[in-house]
mmCIF file of C-alpha atoms in Angstrom:
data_model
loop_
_atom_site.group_PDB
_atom_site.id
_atom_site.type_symbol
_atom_site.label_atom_id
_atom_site.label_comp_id
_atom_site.label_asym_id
_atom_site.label_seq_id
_atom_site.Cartn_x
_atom_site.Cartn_y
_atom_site.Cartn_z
ATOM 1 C CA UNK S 1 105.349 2.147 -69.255
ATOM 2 C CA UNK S 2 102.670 1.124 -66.187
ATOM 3 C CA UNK S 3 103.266 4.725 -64.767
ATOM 4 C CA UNK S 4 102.225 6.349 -67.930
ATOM 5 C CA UNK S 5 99.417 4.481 -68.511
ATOM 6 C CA UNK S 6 98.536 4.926 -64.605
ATOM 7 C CA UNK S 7 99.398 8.391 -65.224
ATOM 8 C CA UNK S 8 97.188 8.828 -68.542
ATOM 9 C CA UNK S 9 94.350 6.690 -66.800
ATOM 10 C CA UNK S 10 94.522 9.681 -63.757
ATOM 11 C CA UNK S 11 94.555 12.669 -66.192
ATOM 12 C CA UNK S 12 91.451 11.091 -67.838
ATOM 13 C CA UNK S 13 89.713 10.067 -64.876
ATOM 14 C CA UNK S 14 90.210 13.877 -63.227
ATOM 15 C CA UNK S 15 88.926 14.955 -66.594
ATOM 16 C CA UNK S 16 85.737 12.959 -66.999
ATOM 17 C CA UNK S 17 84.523 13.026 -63.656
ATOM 18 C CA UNK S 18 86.435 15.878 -61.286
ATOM 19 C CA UNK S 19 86.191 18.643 -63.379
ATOM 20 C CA UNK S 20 82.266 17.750 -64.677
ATOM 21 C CA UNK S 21 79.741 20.140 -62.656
ATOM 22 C CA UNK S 22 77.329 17.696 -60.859
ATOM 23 C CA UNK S 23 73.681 18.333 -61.868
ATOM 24 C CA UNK S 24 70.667 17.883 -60.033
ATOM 25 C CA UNK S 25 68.158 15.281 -61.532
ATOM 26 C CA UNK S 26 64.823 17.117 -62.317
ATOM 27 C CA UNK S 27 62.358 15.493 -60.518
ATOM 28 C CA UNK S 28 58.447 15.507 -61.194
ATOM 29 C CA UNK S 29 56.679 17.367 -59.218
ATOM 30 C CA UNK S 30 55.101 15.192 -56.790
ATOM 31 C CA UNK S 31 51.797 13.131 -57.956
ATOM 32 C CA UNK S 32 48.812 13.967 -56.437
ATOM 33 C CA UNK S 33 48.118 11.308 -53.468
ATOM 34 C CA UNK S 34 46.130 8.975 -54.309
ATOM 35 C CA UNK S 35 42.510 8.759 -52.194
ATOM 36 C CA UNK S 36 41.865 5.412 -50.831
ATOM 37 C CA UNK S 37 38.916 4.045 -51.596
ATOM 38 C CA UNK S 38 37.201 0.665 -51.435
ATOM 39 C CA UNK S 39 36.334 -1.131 -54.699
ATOM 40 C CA UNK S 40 32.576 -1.233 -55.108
ATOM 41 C CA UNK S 41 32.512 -4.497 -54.889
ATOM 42 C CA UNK S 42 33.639 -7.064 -52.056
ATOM 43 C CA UNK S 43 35.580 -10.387 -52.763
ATOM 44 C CA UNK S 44 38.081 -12.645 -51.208
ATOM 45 C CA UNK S 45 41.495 -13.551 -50.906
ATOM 46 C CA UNK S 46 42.313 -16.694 -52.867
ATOM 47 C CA UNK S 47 46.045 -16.340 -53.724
ATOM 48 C CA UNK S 48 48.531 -13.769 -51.613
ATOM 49 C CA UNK S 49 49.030 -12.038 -48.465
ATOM 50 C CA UNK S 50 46.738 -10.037 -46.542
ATOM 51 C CA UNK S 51 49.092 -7.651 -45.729
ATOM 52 C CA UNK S 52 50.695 -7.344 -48.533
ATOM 53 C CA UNK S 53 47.614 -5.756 -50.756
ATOM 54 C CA UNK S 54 47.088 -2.922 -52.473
ATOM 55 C CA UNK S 55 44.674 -0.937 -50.319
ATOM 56 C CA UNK S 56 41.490 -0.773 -52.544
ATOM 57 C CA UNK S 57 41.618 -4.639 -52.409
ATOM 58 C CA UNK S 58 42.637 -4.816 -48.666
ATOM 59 C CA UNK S 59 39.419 -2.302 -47.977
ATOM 60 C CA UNK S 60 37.266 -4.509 -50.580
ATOM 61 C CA UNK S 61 37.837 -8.295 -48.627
ATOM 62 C CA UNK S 62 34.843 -10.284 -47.399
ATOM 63 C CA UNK S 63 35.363 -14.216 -46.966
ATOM 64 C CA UNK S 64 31.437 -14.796 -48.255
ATOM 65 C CA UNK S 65 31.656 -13.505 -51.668
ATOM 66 C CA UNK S 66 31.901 -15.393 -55.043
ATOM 67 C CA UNK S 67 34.297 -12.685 -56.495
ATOM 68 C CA UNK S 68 37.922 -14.146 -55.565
ATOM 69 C CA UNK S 69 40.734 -11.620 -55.563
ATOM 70 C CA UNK S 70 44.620 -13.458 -56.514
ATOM 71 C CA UNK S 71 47.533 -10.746 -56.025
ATOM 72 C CA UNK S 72 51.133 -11.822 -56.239
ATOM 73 C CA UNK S 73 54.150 -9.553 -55.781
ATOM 74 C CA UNK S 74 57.861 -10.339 -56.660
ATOM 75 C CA UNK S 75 61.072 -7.896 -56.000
ATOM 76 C CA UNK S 76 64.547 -7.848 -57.988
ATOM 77 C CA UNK S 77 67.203 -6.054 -56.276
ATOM 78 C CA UNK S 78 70.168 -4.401 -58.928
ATOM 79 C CA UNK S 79 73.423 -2.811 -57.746
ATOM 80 C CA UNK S 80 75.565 -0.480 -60.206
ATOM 81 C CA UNK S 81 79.143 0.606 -59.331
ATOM 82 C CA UNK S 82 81.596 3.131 -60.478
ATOM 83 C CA UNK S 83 84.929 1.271 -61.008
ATOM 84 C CA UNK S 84 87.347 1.492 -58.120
ATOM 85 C CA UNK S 85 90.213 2.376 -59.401
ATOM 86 C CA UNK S 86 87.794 5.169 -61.291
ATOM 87 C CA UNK S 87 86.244 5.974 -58.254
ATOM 88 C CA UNK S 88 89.852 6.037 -56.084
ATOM 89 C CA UNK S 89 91.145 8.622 -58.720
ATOM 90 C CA UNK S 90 88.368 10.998 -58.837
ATOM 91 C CA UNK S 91 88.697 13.567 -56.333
ATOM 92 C CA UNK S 92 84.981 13.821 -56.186
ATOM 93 C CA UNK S 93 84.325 10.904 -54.515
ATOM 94 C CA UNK S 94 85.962 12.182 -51.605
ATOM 95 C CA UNK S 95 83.229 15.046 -51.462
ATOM 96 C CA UNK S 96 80.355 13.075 -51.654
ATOM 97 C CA UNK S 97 80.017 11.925 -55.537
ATOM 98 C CA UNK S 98 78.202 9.012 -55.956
ATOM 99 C CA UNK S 99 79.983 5.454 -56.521
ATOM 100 C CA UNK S 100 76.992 3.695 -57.346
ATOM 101 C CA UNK S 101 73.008 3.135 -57.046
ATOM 102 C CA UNK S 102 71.013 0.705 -55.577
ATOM 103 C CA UNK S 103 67.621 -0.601 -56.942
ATOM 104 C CA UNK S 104 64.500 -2.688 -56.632
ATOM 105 C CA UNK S 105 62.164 -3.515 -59.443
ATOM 106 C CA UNK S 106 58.262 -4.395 -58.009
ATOM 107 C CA UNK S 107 56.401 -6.170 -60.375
ATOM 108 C CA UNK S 108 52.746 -7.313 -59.226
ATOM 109 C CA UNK S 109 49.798 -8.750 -61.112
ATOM 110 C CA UNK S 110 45.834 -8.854 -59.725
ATOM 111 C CA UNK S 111 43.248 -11.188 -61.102
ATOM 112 C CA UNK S 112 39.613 -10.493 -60.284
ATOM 113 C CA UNK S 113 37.366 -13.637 -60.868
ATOM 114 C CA UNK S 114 33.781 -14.426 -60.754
ATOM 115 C CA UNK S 115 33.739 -18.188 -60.396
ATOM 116 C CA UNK S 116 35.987 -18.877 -63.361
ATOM 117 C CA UNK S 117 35.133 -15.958 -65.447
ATOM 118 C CA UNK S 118 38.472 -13.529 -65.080
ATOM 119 C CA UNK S 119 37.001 -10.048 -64.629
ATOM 120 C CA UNK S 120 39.996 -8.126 -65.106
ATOM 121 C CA UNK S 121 43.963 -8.687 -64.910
ATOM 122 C CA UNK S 122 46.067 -5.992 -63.809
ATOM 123 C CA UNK S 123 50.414 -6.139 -64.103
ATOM 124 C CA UNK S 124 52.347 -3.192 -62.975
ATOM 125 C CA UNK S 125 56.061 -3.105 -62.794
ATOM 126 C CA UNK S 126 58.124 -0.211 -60.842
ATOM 127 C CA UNK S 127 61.593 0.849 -60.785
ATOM 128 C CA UNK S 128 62.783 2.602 -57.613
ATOM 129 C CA UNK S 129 66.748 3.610 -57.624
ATOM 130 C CA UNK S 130 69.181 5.292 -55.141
ATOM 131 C CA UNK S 131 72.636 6.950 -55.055
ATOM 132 C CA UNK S 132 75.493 5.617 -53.153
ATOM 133 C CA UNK S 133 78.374 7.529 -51.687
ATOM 134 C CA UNK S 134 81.477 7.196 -49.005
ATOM 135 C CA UNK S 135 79.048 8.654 -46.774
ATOM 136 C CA UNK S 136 75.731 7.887 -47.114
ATOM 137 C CA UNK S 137 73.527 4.726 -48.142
ATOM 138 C CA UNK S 138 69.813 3.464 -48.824
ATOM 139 C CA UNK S 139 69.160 0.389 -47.146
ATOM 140 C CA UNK S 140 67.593 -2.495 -49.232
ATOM 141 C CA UNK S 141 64.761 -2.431 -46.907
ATOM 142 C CA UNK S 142 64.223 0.969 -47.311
ATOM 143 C CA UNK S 143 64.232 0.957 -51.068
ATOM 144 C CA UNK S 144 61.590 -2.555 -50.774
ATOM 145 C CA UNK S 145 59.003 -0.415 -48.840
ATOM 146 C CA UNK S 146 59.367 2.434 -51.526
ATOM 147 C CA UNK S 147 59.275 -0.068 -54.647
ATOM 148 C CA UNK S 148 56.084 -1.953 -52.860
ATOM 149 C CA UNK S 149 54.316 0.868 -52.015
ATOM 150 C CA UNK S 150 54.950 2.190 -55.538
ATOM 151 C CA UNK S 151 53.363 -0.757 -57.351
ATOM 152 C CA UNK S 152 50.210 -0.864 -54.996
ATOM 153 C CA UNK S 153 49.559 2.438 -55.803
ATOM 154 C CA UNK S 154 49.718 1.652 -59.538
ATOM 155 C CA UNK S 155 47.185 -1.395 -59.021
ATOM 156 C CA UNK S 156 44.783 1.063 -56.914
ATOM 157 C CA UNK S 157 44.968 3.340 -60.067
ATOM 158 C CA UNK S 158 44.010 0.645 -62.756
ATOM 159 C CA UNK S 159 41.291 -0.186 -60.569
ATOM 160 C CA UNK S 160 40.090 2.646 -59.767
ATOM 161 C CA UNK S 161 40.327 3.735 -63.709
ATOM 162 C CA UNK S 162 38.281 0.118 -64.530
ATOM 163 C CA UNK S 163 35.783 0.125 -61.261
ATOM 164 C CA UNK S 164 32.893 0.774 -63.226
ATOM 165 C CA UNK S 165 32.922 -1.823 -65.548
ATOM 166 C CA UNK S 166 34.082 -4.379 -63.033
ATOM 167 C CA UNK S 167 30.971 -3.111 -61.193
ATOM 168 C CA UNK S 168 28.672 -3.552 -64.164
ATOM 169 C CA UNK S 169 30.183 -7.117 -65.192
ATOM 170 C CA UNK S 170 29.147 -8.119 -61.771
ATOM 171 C CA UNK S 171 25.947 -6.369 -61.769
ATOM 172 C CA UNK S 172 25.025 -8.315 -65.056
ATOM 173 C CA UNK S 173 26.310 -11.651 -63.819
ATOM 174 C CA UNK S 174 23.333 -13.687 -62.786
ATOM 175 C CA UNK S 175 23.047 -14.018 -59.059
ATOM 176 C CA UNK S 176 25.626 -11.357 -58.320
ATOM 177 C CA UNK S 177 24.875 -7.961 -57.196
ATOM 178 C CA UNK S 178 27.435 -4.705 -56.954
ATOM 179 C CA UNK S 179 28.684 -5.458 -53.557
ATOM 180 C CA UNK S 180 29.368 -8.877 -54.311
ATOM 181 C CA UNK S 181 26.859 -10.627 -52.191
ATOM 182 C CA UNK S 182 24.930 -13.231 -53.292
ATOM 183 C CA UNK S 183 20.947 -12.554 -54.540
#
């Protein structure tokens, strides 16, 4: 009885997976870099890392202004595997098919304030995934660098898309002018 249903498990398992024709994912075409600018405004660093900013705010610090700048970033790691006994069975694991991905989720949220007046509040969140085979791995620190440098680039583009209203909300704010410096 066990060898037929080990049997009938191999038959279905060289069925699904063997005999399938593995398909390139179509990718996007790849997005237009993003230029680096600085905001056109200056403010500083209240909450988070200095090194860890998005680069319109890193470009935009000054300790003297009353504009205050609060970044946090946070990173979820996620694993998915094939079943080993389906992954034992299927002779295309022994050419390269994948077993599994690795992931990280960024998620990262900017607050822009002018004393306690919140200018703007910007959340992105970024999924960044890899295949896994016999042969050939992404490392977790590899996959952290892609994820964080995904979600930066997402915060530069909300800013960027909003920098001329944060601009004019400063402008109009007594005692404040564009660059952030005091009257």
């Amino acid at each position: 009885m066990k060898s037929r249903l080990l049997m009938a498990a191999f038959i279905a398992a060289s069925a699904t997976f063997g005999c399938s024709v593995q398909q390139q994912a179509a990718s996007a075409p790849p997005a237009k870099p993003l230029s680096v600018r600085p905001l056109p405004f200056k403010g500083k660093l209240v909450d988070g890392d200095p090194r860890e900013l998005p680069p319109a705010v890193a470009m935009s610090l000054s300790s003297t202004s009353p504009v205050s700048f609060m970044y946090r970033e946070e990173l979820t790691h996620d694993e998915h595997h094939t079943p080993l006994i389906l992954s034992a069975l299927n002779p295309a694991t022994y050419a390269g098919y994948p077993l599994g991905e690795y992931g990280v989720t960024a998620f990262a949220s900017l607050s822009i304030l002018d004393g306690k007046r919140i200018l703007g509040d910007y959340v992105a969140k970024i999924h960044v995934s890899e295949p896994y085979s016999l042969y050939a791995a992404p490392t977790h620190a590899q996959l952290d660098r892609s994820a964080r440098a995904a979600v930066r680039e997402k915060i530069d583009e909300k800013l960027y898309r909003d920098a001329d209203r944060l601009a004019q909300a400063l402008t109009s704010s007594a005692g404040v002018s564009a660059d952030g410096a005091g009257r």
